[in-house]
Structures are given as structure tokens and as C-alpha cells.
Tab-separated table of N, CA and C in Angstrom:
chain	number	residue	atom	x	y	z
A	13	MET	N	-68.640	-7.618	-19.645
A	13	MET	CA	-67.790	-7.326	-20.794
A	13	MET	C	-67.477	-8.630	-21.517
A	14	LEU	N	-67.637	-8.615	-22.815
A	14	LEU	CA	-67.378	-9.793	-23.618
A	14	LEU	C	-65.920	-9.817	-24.066
A	15	PRO	N	-65.242	-10.961	-23.883
A	15	PRO	CA	-63.842	-11.029	-24.309
A	15	PRO	C	-63.687	-11.031	-25.829
A	16	TYR	N	-64.674	-11.549	-26.539
A	16	TYR	CA	-64.643	-11.597	-27.996
A	16	TYR	C	-65.951	-11.021	-28.542
A	17	PRO	N	-66.067	-9.693	-28.594
A	17	PRO	CA	-67.343	-9.101	-29.033
A	17	PRO	C	-67.686	-9.415	-30.495
A	18	LEU	N	-66.687	-9.492	-31.356
A	18	LEU	CA	-66.950	-9.791	-32.762
A	18	LEU	C	-67.468	-11.223	-32.924
A	19	LEU	N	-66.928	-12.138	-32.157
A	19	LEU	CA	-67.425	-13.511	-32.178
A	19	LEU	C	-68.871	-13.558	-31.700
A	20	SER	N	-69.162	-12.850	-30.621
A	20	SER	CA	-70.534	-12.831	-30.091
A	20	SER	C	-71.512	-12.256	-31.112
A	21	LEU	N	-71.138	-11.157	-31.723
A	21	LEU	CA	-71.996	-10.549	-32.733
A	21	LEU	C	-72.209	-11.492	-33.914
A	22	SER	N	-71.161	-12.131	-34.358
A	22	SER	CA	-71.260	-13.066	-35.481
A	22	SER	C	-72.165	-14.241	-35.134
A	23	LEU	N	-72.052	-14.749	-33.909
A	23	LEU	CA	-72.895	-15.869	-33.498
A	23	LEU	C	-74.367	-15.468	-33.430
A	24	VAL	N	-74.632	-14.265	-32.915
A	24	VAL	CA	-76.016	-13.794	-32.861
A	24	VAL	C	-76.563	-13.632	-34.277
A	25	LEU	N	-75.789	-13.056	-35.169
A	25	LEU	CA	-76.240	-12.900	-36.552
A	25	LEU	C	-76.471	-14.250	-37.224
A	26	MET	N	-75.597	-15.213	-36.975
A	26	MET	CA	-75.767	-16.550	-37.538
A	26	MET	C	-77.020	-17.206	-36.964
A	27	TRP	N	-77.237	-17.047	-35.665
A	27	TRP	CA	-78.427	-17.599	-35.025
A	27	TRP	C	-79.701	-17.008	-35.637
A	28	MET	N	-79.677	-15.718	-35.842
A	28	MET	CA	-80.847	-15.056	-36.404
A	28	MET	C	-81.049	-15.440	-37.881
A	29	THR	N	-79.972	-15.707	-38.592
A	29	THR	CA	-80.072	-16.132	-39.982
A	29	THR	C	-80.667	-17.541	-40.079
A	30	LEU	N	-80.294	-18.408	-39.151
A	30	LEU	CA	-80.771	-19.789	-39.184
A	30	LEU	C	-82.176	-19.945	-38.620
A	31	ASN	N	-82.604	-19.003	-37.794
A	31	ASN	CA	-83.929	-19.062	-37.175
A	31	ASN	C	-84.756	-17.856	-37.607
A	32	SER	N	-86.007	-17.892	-37.261
A	32	SER	CA	-86.848	-16.742	-37.591
A	32	SER	C	-86.522	-15.589	-36.640
A	33	PHE	N	-86.707	-14.381	-37.127
A	33	PHE	CA	-86.387	-13.217	-36.304
A	33	PHE	C	-87.534	-12.933	-35.330
A	34	THR	N	-87.295	-13.262	-34.068
A	34	THR	CA	-88.230	-12.930	-32.996
A	34	THR	C	-87.411	-12.432	-31.820
A	35	ILE	N	-88.062	-11.763	-30.902
A	35	ILE	CA	-87.369	-11.269	-29.699
A	35	ILE	C	-86.816	-12.443	-28.901
A	36	GLY	N	-87.575	-13.535	-28.818
A	36	GLY	CA	-87.126	-14.718	-28.082
A	36	GLY	C	-85.854	-15.305	-28.668
A	37	HIS	N	-85.804	-15.416	-30.006
A	37	HIS	CA	-84.606	-15.935	-30.655
A	37	HIS	C	-83.434	-14.975	-30.501
A	38	LEU	N	-83.707	-13.685	-30.512
A	38	LEU	CA	-82.649	-12.706	-30.312
A	38	LEU	C	-82.058	-12.838	-28.911
A	39	LEU	N	-82.905	-12.986	-27.908
A	39	LEU	CA	-82.420	-13.163	-26.531
A	39	LEU	C	-81.668	-14.484	-26.376
A	40	LEU	N	-82.237	-15.567	-26.907
A	40	LEU	CA	-81.577	-16.871	-26.809
A	40	LEU	C	-80.239	-16.859	-27.542
A	41	GLY	N	-80.201	-16.287	-28.736
A	41	GLY	CA	-78.946	-16.175	-29.477
A	41	GLY	C	-77.923	-15.345	-28.738
A	42	GLY	N	-78.379	-14.255	-28.089
A	42	GLY	CA	-77.473	-13.424	-27.304
A	42	GLY	C	-76.899	-14.168	-26.111
A	43	ILE	N	-77.718	-14.962	-25.444
A	43	ILE	CA	-77.237	-15.746	-24.291
A	43	ILE	C	-76.239	-16.805	-24.742
A	44	ILE	N	-76.567	-17.510	-25.820
A	44	ILE	CA	-75.648	-18.531	-26.342
A	44	ILE	C	-74.336	-17.899	-26.792
A	45	ALA	N	-74.403	-16.772	-27.461
A	45	ALA	CA	-73.195	-16.091	-27.931
A	45	ALA	C	-72.339	-15.620	-26.759
A	46	THR	N	-72.974	-15.155	-25.676
A	46	THR	CA	-72.227	-14.705	-24.497
A	46	THR	C	-71.475	-15.869	-23.863
A	47	PHE	N	-72.164	-16.997	-23.676
A	47	PHE	CA	-71.504	-18.158	-23.089
A	47	PHE	C	-70.411	-18.716	-24.002
A	48	ALA	N	-70.632	-18.679	-25.304
A	48	ALA	CA	-69.609	-19.135	-26.248
A	48	ALA	C	-68.374	-18.242	-26.187
A	49	SER	N	-68.579	-16.945	-26.040
A	49	SER	CA	-67.465	-16.012	-25.937
A	49	SER	C	-66.669	-16.259	-24.652
A	50	TRP	N	-67.373	-16.475	-23.550
A	50	TRP	CA	-66.684	-16.787	-22.291
A	50	TRP	C	-65.954	-18.136	-22.382
A	51	GLY	N	-66.576	-19.089	-23.072
A	51	GLY	CA	-65.928	-20.389	-23.263
A	51	GLY	C	-64.648	-20.273	-24.071
A	52	MET	N	-64.681	-19.458	-25.105
A	52	MET	CA	-63.469	-19.233	-25.900
A	52	MET	C	-62.375	-18.565	-25.072
A	53	ALA	N	-62.764	-17.652	-24.204
A	53	ALA	CA	-61.777	-16.985	-23.349
A	53	ALA	C	-61.150	-17.979	-22.376
A	54	ALA	N	-61.943	-18.935	-21.888
A	54	ALA	CA	-61.408	-19.936	-20.967
A	54	ALA	C	-60.454	-20.890	-21.670
A	55	LEU	N	-60.643	-21.098	-22.964
A	55	LEU	CA	-59.793	-22.006	-23.726
A	55	LEU	C	-58.535	-21.338	-24.280
A	56	ARG	N	-58.437	-20.051	-24.115
A	56	ARG	CA	-57.294	-19.320	-24.651
A	56	ARG	C	-56.001	-19.806	-23.983
A	57	PRO	N	-55.040	-20.263	-24.772
A	57	PRO	CA	-53.789	-20.752	-24.174
A	57	PRO	C	-52.938	-19.589	-23.665
A	58	HIS	N	-52.040	-19.922	-22.748
A	58	HIS	CA	-51.137	-18.885	-22.257
A	58	HIS	C	-50.120	-18.551	-23.356
A	59	LYS	N	-49.604	-17.371	-23.293
A	59	LYS	CA	-48.631	-16.939	-24.292
A	59	LYS	C	-47.300	-17.634	-24.003
A	60	PRO	N	-46.739	-18.335	-24.996
A	60	PRO	CA	-45.481	-19.039	-24.744
A	60	PRO	C	-44.336	-18.059	-24.506
A	61	ARG	N	-43.465	-18.446	-23.611
A	61	ARG	CA	-42.299	-17.631	-23.295
A	61	ARG	C	-41.067	-18.343	-23.839
A	62	ILE	N	-40.564	-17.844	-24.924
A	62	ILE	CA	-39.393	-18.450	-25.548
A	62	ILE	C	-38.158	-17.708	-25.058
A	63	ARG	N	-37.272	-18.451	-24.405
A	63	ARG	CA	-36.069	-17.834	-23.848
A	63	ARG	C	-34.942	-17.727	-24.865
A	64	ARG	N	-34.805	-18.745	-25.691
A	64	ARG	CA	-33.679	-18.779	-26.629
A	64	ARG	C	-34.174	-18.989	-28.055
A	65	TRP	N	-34.453	-17.889	-28.719
A	65	TRP	CA	-34.959	-17.924	-30.095
A	65	TRP	C	-33.945	-18.517	-31.059
A	66	HIS	N	-32.671	-18.311	-30.788
A	66	HIS	CA	-31.641	-18.748	-31.725
A	66	HIS	C	-31.530	-20.268	-31.835
A	67	LEU	N	-32.131	-21.020	-30.898
A	67	LEU	CA	-32.097	-22.480	-30.964
A	67	LEU	C	-33.227	-23.070	-31.809
A	68	LEU	N	-34.223	-22.260	-32.162
A	68	LEU	CA	-35.347	-22.763	-32.960
A	68	LEU	C	-34.919	-23.279	-34.343
A	69	PRO	N	-34.072	-22.567	-35.102
A	69	PRO	CA	-33.639	-23.123	-36.397
A	69	PRO	C	-32.877	-24.442	-36.233
A	70	TYR	N	-32.107	-24.563	-35.166
A	70	TYR	CA	-31.383	-25.801	-34.886
A	70	TYR	C	-32.364	-26.948	-34.635
A	71	LEU	N	-33.409	-26.688	-33.834
A	71	LEU	CA	-34.432	-27.694	-33.572
A	71	LEU	C	-35.155	-28.086	-34.854
A	72	ILE	N	-35.517	-27.114	-35.669
A	72	ILE	CA	-36.204	-27.397	-36.931
A	72	ILE	C	-35.322	-28.248	-37.837
A	73	GLY	N	-34.032	-27.935	-37.905
A	73	GLY	CA	-33.100	-28.729	-38.712
A	73	GLY	C	-33.008	-30.165	-38.230
A	74	ILE	N	-32.922	-30.360	-36.922
A	74	ILE	CA	-32.864	-31.708	-36.356
A	74	ILE	C	-34.133	-32.479	-36.688
A	75	VAL	N	-35.270	-31.843	-36.526
A	75	VAL	CA	-36.549	-32.516	-36.778
A	75	VAL	C	-36.685	-32.878	-38.256
A	76	LEU	N	-36.347	-31.966	-39.147
A	76	LEU	CA	-36.433	-32.272	-40.582
A	76	LEU	C	-35.492	-33.415	-40.960
A	77	TYR	N	-34.290	-33.404	-40.414
A	77	TYR	CA	-33.342	-34.500	-40.663
A	77	TYR	C	-33.909	-35.826	-40.162
A	78	ASP	N	-34.477	-35.831	-38.946
A	78	ASP	CA	-35.032	-37.063	-38.375
A	78	ASP	C	-36.244	-37.553	-39.162
A	79	ILE	N	-37.045	-36.635	-39.694
A	79	ILE	CA	-38.199	-37.039	-40.501
A	79	ILE	C	-37.738	-37.728	-41.778
A	80	VAL	N	-36.737	-37.174	-42.443
A	80	VAL	CA	-36.212	-37.794	-43.668
A	80	VAL	C	-35.601	-39.151	-43.345
A	81	ARG	N	-34.812	-39.207	-42.284
A	81	ARG	CA	-34.171	-40.466	-41.880
A	81	ARG	C	-35.218	-41.523	-41.517
A	82	SER	N	-36.262	-41.124	-40.812
A	82	SER	CA	-37.314	-42.064	-40.430
A	82	SER	C	-38.122	-42.531	-41.635
A	83	ASN	N	-38.345	-41.631	-42.594
A	83	ASN	CA	-39.035	-42.039	-43.822
A	83	ASN	C	-38.249	-43.125	-44.540
A	84	ILE	N	-36.964	-42.960	-44.627
A	84	ILE	CA	-36.120	-43.959	-45.290
A	84	ILE	C	-36.159	-45.277	-44.529
A	85	ALA	N	-36.110	-45.214	-43.193
A	85	ALA	CA	-36.149	-46.429	-42.385
A	85	ALA	C	-37.486	-47.157	-42.529
A	86	VAL	N	-38.585	-46.415	-42.528
A	86	VAL	CA	-39.904	-47.042	-42.662
A	86	VAL	C	-40.067	-47.653	-44.051
A	87	VAL	N	-39.601	-46.968	-45.083
A	87	VAL	CA	-39.686	-47.513	-46.435
A	87	VAL	C	-38.861	-48.791	-46.540
A	88	SER	N	-37.686	-48.815	-45.938
A	88	SER	CA	-36.861	-50.025	-46.004
A	88	SER	C	-37.503	-51.181	-45.246
A	89	ILE	N	-38.182	-50.903	-44.143
A	89	ILE	CA	-38.893	-51.961	-43.416
A	89	ILE	C	-40.036	-52.497	-44.265
A	90	ILE	N	-40.761	-51.605	-44.919
A	90	ILE	CA	-41.903	-52.029	-45.737
A	90	ILE	C	-41.439	-52.826	-46.956
A	91	LEU	N	-40.403	-52.343	-47.639
A	91	LEU	CA	-39.954	-53.008	-48.862
A	91	LEU	C	-39.168	-54.278	-48.586
A	92	ALA	N	-38.316	-54.270	-47.585
A	92	ALA	CA	-37.450	-55.420	-47.308
A	92	ALA	C	-38.102	-56.421	-46.370
A	93	GLY	N	-39.100	-56.002	-45.662
A	93	GLY	CA	-39.708	-56.892	-44.678
A	93	GLY	C	-38.969	-56.794	-43.354
A	94	ARG	N	-39.574	-57.306	-42.349
A	94	ARG	CA	-38.987	-57.231	-41.009
A	94	ARG	C	-37.950	-58.334	-40.799
A	95	SER	N	-36.904	-57.977	-40.100
A	95	SER	CA	-35.954	-59.000	-39.673
A	95	SER	C	-36.383	-59.490	-38.289
A	96	HIS	N	-35.713	-60.481	-37.788
A	96	HIS	CA	-36.096	-61.036	-36.480
A	96	HIS	C	-35.767	-60.083	-35.336
A	97	ARG	N	-34.815	-59.185	-35.548
A	97	ARG	CA	-34.457	-58.216	-34.505
A	97	ARG	C	-35.479	-57.088	-34.409
A	98	GLN	N	-36.166	-56.801	-35.478
A	98	GLN	CA	-37.094	-55.683	-35.505
A	98	GLN	C	-38.436	-56.079	-34.917
A	99	ARG	N	-38.928	-55.226	-34.051
A	99	ARG	CA	-40.255	-55.432	-33.481
A	99	ARG	C	-40.839	-54.068	-33.154
A	100	SER	N	-42.145	-53.992	-33.183
A	100	SER	CA	-42.788	-52.753	-32.773
A	100	SER	C	-43.225	-52.913	-31.327
A	101	GLY	N	-43.410	-51.787	-30.658
A	101	GLY	CA	-43.812	-51.878	-29.264
A	101	GLY	C	-44.103	-50.520	-28.665
A	102	PHE	N	-44.527	-50.576	-27.428
A	102	PHE	CA	-44.854	-49.381	-26.662
A	102	PHE	C	-43.693	-49.061	-25.742
A	103	LEU	N	-43.490	-47.781	-25.529
A	103	LEU	CA	-42.381	-47.338	-24.704
A	103	LEU	C	-42.840	-46.204	-23.802
A	104	ALA	N	-42.579	-46.336	-22.511
A	104	ALA	CA	-42.906	-45.279	-21.544
A	104	ALA	C	-41.625	-44.527	-21.205
A	105	ILE	N	-41.690	-43.225	-21.337
A	105	ILE	CA	-40.529	-42.368	-21.087
A	105	ILE	C	-40.921	-41.317	-20.063
A	106	HIS	N	-40.107	-41.176	-19.020
A	106	HIS	CA	-40.364	-40.126	-18.034
A	106	HIS	C	-39.781	-38.816	-18.556
A	107	LEU	N	-40.622	-37.784	-18.618
A	107	LEU	CA	-40.187	-36.473	-19.103
A	107	LEU	C	-40.048	-35.492	-17.952
A	108	ASP	N	-39.034	-34.657	-18.029
A	108	ASP	CA	-38.858	-33.567	-17.068
A	108	ASP	C	-39.478	-32.278	-17.586
A	109	LEU	N	-39.894	-32.276	-18.825
A	109	LEU	CA	-40.474	-31.115	-19.489
A	109	LEU	C	-41.847	-30.812	-18.904
A	110	LYS	N	-42.084	-29.561	-18.514
A	110	LYS	CA	-43.366	-29.178	-17.914
A	110	LYS	C	-44.113	-28.110	-18.703
A	111	ASP	N	-43.425	-27.340	-19.514
A	111	ASP	CA	-44.045	-26.260	-20.277
A	111	ASP	C	-45.039	-26.836	-21.284
A	112	GLN	N	-46.280	-26.334	-21.266
A	112	GLN	CA	-47.343	-26.871	-22.114
A	112	GLN	C	-47.047	-26.681	-23.604
A	113	THR	N	-46.481	-25.550	-23.973
A	113	THR	CA	-46.150	-25.303	-25.376
A	113	THR	C	-45.053	-26.246	-25.839
A	114	ALA	N	-44.044	-26.441	-25.010
A	114	ALA	CA	-42.955	-27.354	-25.357
A	114	ALA	C	-43.453	-28.791	-25.469
A	115	LEU	N	-44.385	-29.187	-24.598
A	115	LEU	CA	-44.967	-30.529	-24.691
A	115	LEU	C	-45.770	-30.689	-25.980
A	116	ALA	N	-46.488	-29.649	-26.369
A	116	ALA	CA	-47.257	-29.698	-27.615
A	116	ALA	C	-46.313	-29.821	-28.813
A	117	ILE	N	-45.207	-29.108	-28.785
A	117	ILE	CA	-44.236	-29.200	-29.880
A	117	ILE	C	-43.594	-30.581	-29.906
A	118	LEU	N	-43.303	-31.141	-28.732
A	118	LEU	CA	-42.756	-32.498	-28.676
A	118	LEU	C	-43.756	-33.511	-29.236
A	119	ALA	N	-45.035	-33.307	-28.964
A	119	ALA	CA	-46.066	-34.197	-29.518
A	119	ALA	C	-46.079	-34.120	-31.038
A	120	VAL	N	-45.944	-32.927	-31.587
A	120	VAL	CA	-45.906	-32.762	-33.042
A	120	VAL	C	-44.655	-33.427	-33.619
A	121	ILE	N	-43.534	-33.268	-32.946
A	121	ILE	CA	-42.281	-33.869	-33.429
A	121	ILE	C	-42.389	-35.387	-33.447
A	122	VAL	N	-42.834	-35.968	-32.343
A	122	VAL	CA	-42.916	-37.428	-32.244
A	122	VAL	C	-43.919	-37.978	-33.252
A	123	THR	N	-45.049	-37.320	-33.397
A	123	THR	CA	-46.089	-37.813	-34.297
A	123	THR	C	-45.722	-37.604	-35.760
A	124	SER	N	-45.007	-36.543	-36.076
A	124	SER	CA	-44.659	-36.291	-37.478
A	124	SER	C	-43.483	-37.133	-37.950
A	125	THR	N	-42.777	-37.756	-37.033
A	125	THR	CA	-41.678	-38.632	-37.410
A	125	THR	C	-42.257	-40.002	-37.749
A	126	PRO	N	-42.128	-40.452	-38.988
A	126	PRO	CA	-42.706	-41.752	-39.374
A	126	PRO	C	-42.152	-42.886	-38.516
A	127	GLY	N	-43.040	-43.778	-38.149
A	127	GLY	CA	-42.644	-44.921	-37.339
A	127	GLY	C	-42.857	-44.717	-35.856
A	128	THR	N	-43.268	-43.512	-35.446
A	128	THR	CA	-43.543	-43.253	-34.037
A	128	THR	C	-44.895	-42.577	-33.901
A	129	ALA	N	-45.510	-42.794	-32.763
A	129	ALA	CA	-46.804	-42.164	-32.494
A	129	ALA	C	-46.889	-41.819	-31.013
A	130	TRP	N	-47.270	-40.585	-30.725
A	130	TRP	CA	-47.513	-40.109	-29.362
A	130	TRP	C	-48.879	-40.649	-28.954
A	131	LEU	N	-48.924	-41.448	-27.914
A	131	LEU	CA	-50.185	-42.056	-27.502
A	131	LEU	C	-50.797	-41.385	-26.289
A	132	GLU	N	-49.981	-41.110	-25.277
A	132	GLU	CA	-50.544	-40.584	-24.041
A	132	GLU	C	-49.457	-39.863	-23.255
A	133	TYR	N	-49.872	-38.808	-22.574
A	133	TYR	CA	-48.985	-38.124	-21.638
A	133	TYR	C	-49.706	-38.019	-20.305
A	134	ASN	N	-49.109	-38.569	-19.273
A	134	ASN	CA	-49.667	-38.514	-17.928
A	134	ASN	C	-48.995	-37.352	-17.206
A	135	SER	N	-49.725	-36.258	-17.032
A	135	SER	CA	-49.132	-35.054	-16.451
A	135	SER	C	-48.857	-35.204	-14.959
A	136	SER	N	-49.528	-36.125	-14.284
A	136	SER	CA	-49.305	-36.267	-12.839
A	136	SER	C	-47.919	-36.842	-12.531
A	137	ASP	N	-47.432	-37.755	-13.362
A	137	ASP	CA	-46.089	-38.289	-13.107
A	137	ASP	C	-45.114	-38.012	-14.246
A	138	GLY	N	-45.556	-37.282	-15.274
A	138	GLY	CA	-44.668	-36.877	-16.361
A	138	GLY	C	-44.249	-38.017	-17.267
A	139	THR	N	-45.114	-39.000	-17.456
A	139	THR	CA	-44.773	-40.154	-18.275
A	139	THR	C	-45.413	-40.037	-19.655
A	140	LEU	N	-44.591	-40.227	-20.662
A	140	LEU	CA	-45.025	-40.207	-22.052
A	140	LEU	C	-45.065	-41.640	-22.561
A	141	LEU	N	-46.160	-42.009	-23.207
A	141	LEU	CA	-46.286	-43.329	-23.820
A	141	LEU	C	-46.282	-43.143	-25.330
A	142	ILE	N	-45.321	-43.783	-26.000
A	142	ILE	CA	-45.244	-43.717	-27.459
A	142	ILE	C	-45.257	-45.127	-28.027
A	143	HIS	N	-45.624	-45.221	-29.290
A	143	HIS	CA	-45.524	-46.474	-30.024
A	143	HIS	C	-44.442	-46.304	-31.073
A	144	VAL	N	-43.561	-47.307	-31.168
A	144	VAL	CA	-42.441	-47.249	-32.096
A	144	VAL	C	-42.535	-48.448	-33.037
A	145	LEU	N	-42.432	-48.187	-34.326
A	145	LEU	CA	-42.509	-49.246	-35.327
A	145	LEU	C	-41.299	-50.160	-35.264
A	146	ASP	N	-40.118	-49.595	-35.068
A	146	ASP	CA	-38.872	-50.360	-35.057
A	146	ASP	C	-38.203	-50.204	-33.697
A	147	LEU	N	-38.684	-50.930	-32.715
A	147	LEU	CA	-38.189	-50.820	-31.342
A	147	LEU	C	-37.120	-51.879	-31.105
A	148	VAL	N	-35.904	-51.627	-31.600
A	148	VAL	CA	-34.808	-52.568	-31.420
A	148	VAL	C	-34.236	-52.415	-30.017
A	149	GLU	N	-33.948	-51.185	-29.641
A	149	GLU	CA	-33.344	-50.916	-28.336
A	149	GLU	C	-34.131	-49.810	-27.646
A	150	GLU	N	-34.768	-50.127	-26.506
A	150	GLU	CA	-35.596	-49.151	-25.795
A	150	GLU	C	-34.781	-47.962	-25.291
A	151	GLN	N	-33.581	-48.219	-24.785
A	151	GLN	CA	-32.758	-47.139	-24.254
A	151	GLN	C	-32.351	-46.153	-25.340
A	152	GLU	N	-32.174	-46.658	-26.547
A	152	GLU	CA	-31.834	-45.785	-27.676
A	152	GLU	C	-32.963	-44.793	-27.961
A	153	TRP	N	-34.218	-45.268	-27.914
A	153	TRP	CA	-35.365	-44.388	-28.147
A	153	TRP	C	-35.555	-43.415	-26.991
A	154	THR	N	-35.330	-43.906	-25.774
A	154	THR	CA	-35.439	-43.024	-24.614
A	154	THR	C	-34.409	-41.907	-24.700
A	155	ASP	N	-33.177	-42.265	-25.050
A	155	ASP	CA	-32.127	-41.249	-25.205
A	155	ASP	C	-32.457	-40.278	-26.327
A	156	LEU	N	-33.029	-40.779	-27.407
A	156	LEU	CA	-33.390	-39.914	-28.524
A	156	LEU	C	-34.392	-38.850	-28.087
A	157	VAL	N	-35.438	-39.264	-27.406
A	157	VAL	CA	-36.469	-38.314	-26.983
A	157	VAL	C	-35.932	-37.381	-25.904
A	158	LYS	N	-35.241	-37.928	-24.918
A	158	LYS	CA	-34.778	-37.111	-23.794
A	158	LYS	C	-33.626	-36.187	-24.181
A	159	ASN	N	-32.628	-36.717	-24.856
A	159	ASN	CA	-31.419	-35.933	-25.128
A	159	ASN	C	-31.508	-35.103	-26.401
A	160	ARG	N	-32.234	-35.592	-27.376
A	160	ARG	CA	-32.272	-34.879	-28.655
A	160	ARG	C	-33.375	-33.835	-28.690
A	161	TYR	N	-34.542	-34.156	-28.134
A	161	TYR	CA	-35.679	-33.251	-28.220
A	161	TYR	C	-35.990	-32.553	-26.894
A	162	GLU	N	-36.161	-33.322	-25.838
A	162	GLU	CA	-36.585	-32.727	-24.568
A	162	GLU	C	-35.557	-31.725	-24.044
A	163	ARG	N	-34.302	-32.080	-24.072
A	163	ARG	CA	-33.255	-31.181	-23.578
A	163	ARG	C	-33.261	-29.855	-24.334
A	164	LEU	N	-33.384	-29.928	-25.655
A	164	LEU	CA	-33.395	-28.723	-26.478
A	164	LEU	C	-34.663	-27.898	-26.242
A	165	LEU	N	-35.802	-28.565	-26.117
A	165	LEU	CA	-37.049	-27.847	-25.833
A	165	LEU	C	-37.008	-27.184	-24.454
A	166	MET	N	-36.375	-27.819	-23.495
A	166	MET	CA	-36.233	-27.205	-22.172
A	166	MET	C	-35.346	-25.964	-22.237
A	167	GLU	N	-34.306	-26.009	-23.055
A	167	GLU	CA	-33.447	-24.834	-23.223
A	167	GLU	C	-34.217	-23.683	-23.881
A	168	ILE	N	-35.076	-24.020	-24.825
A	168	ILE	CA	-35.808	-22.982	-25.561
A	168	ILE	C	-36.928	-22.373	-24.713
A	169	PHE	N	-37.676	-23.207	-23.995
A	169	PHE	CA	-38.901	-22.741	-23.342
A	169	PHE	C	-38.818	-22.544	-21.837
A	170	GLU	N	-37.959	-23.245	-21.147
A	170	GLU	CA	-37.986	-23.151	-19.679
A	170	GLU	C	-36.820	-22.387	-19.118
């Protein structure tokens, strides 16, 4: 049984359109389409389980506020130049968050906030590596990620 029969049919039709119509190409296209359909089924993510829907607008508001605030901070750094206190750097943060959907949302939040970039997440020890444009105080950034985003995402998803 094919998990995505329409995808398989479309792939076979595309294969036949790109190649000459022969029994061999039909069989080869059918085999490729079957494996592609099974591959898509293996890549299907689990359905997220959201426990507290009412916190999503609050999270969106916080993220939009932080994006605007970060845009202003990055523009001021670019226009005014760096002071001696300002430096960019890498920061490792231990996360307690385990839900894959919540981690993906945290990656989007960190990356969409100007001046920060999600670089790596080590799932074996739960360590997140980010790059920060204005890394004045490491503990301040750690608290921001852990208390402002991770805590709220854990309430929503776990």
C-alpha cells in the first residue's frame, strides 16, 4: 500500500513524460515512485500536541516586539558604530526543551530576531549554540532564551 498514491502517480507520469514510453521505463518509474512515496512517509513529522492554545498570541506578541526592538538595536550599531563594550560572540545555552516542534519554533524565533543566529543544537546534551551580534552580557542572553522563549514554549507544547 502506498502512503501517497497521488504523489506516486504524479511521479510515474512525470517520468514517462521526460522519457520515452516503454515498458521498462514504466516499471522503473513505478519503482522510483514507490520508493519516493515511502521516503516521504518516513519524513512525515509527528503531529504537534499543543496543550495551551491561549498562550500562542502572547508568544507571537513577544516575538514581534523583540524583532522590532532588535531591528532598532542593529540599526543603531550599524549607524553609530560599535562601542568598546559591544562585541559579537558565540554562546552555548543548555535547553530543557525536548519537543521537536517547540525546538523548530525556537529556531525560527532566534533566527528571525536580527543580531542573532541559531547555529547548532546538540540533541544528546541539549546544548544550543547561537551567535549574537551584541554580546554584552552572556547571562542576559541566556536568561532571554531560557526565561522568555523556552519557558513559554514548554508551557505551550510539553
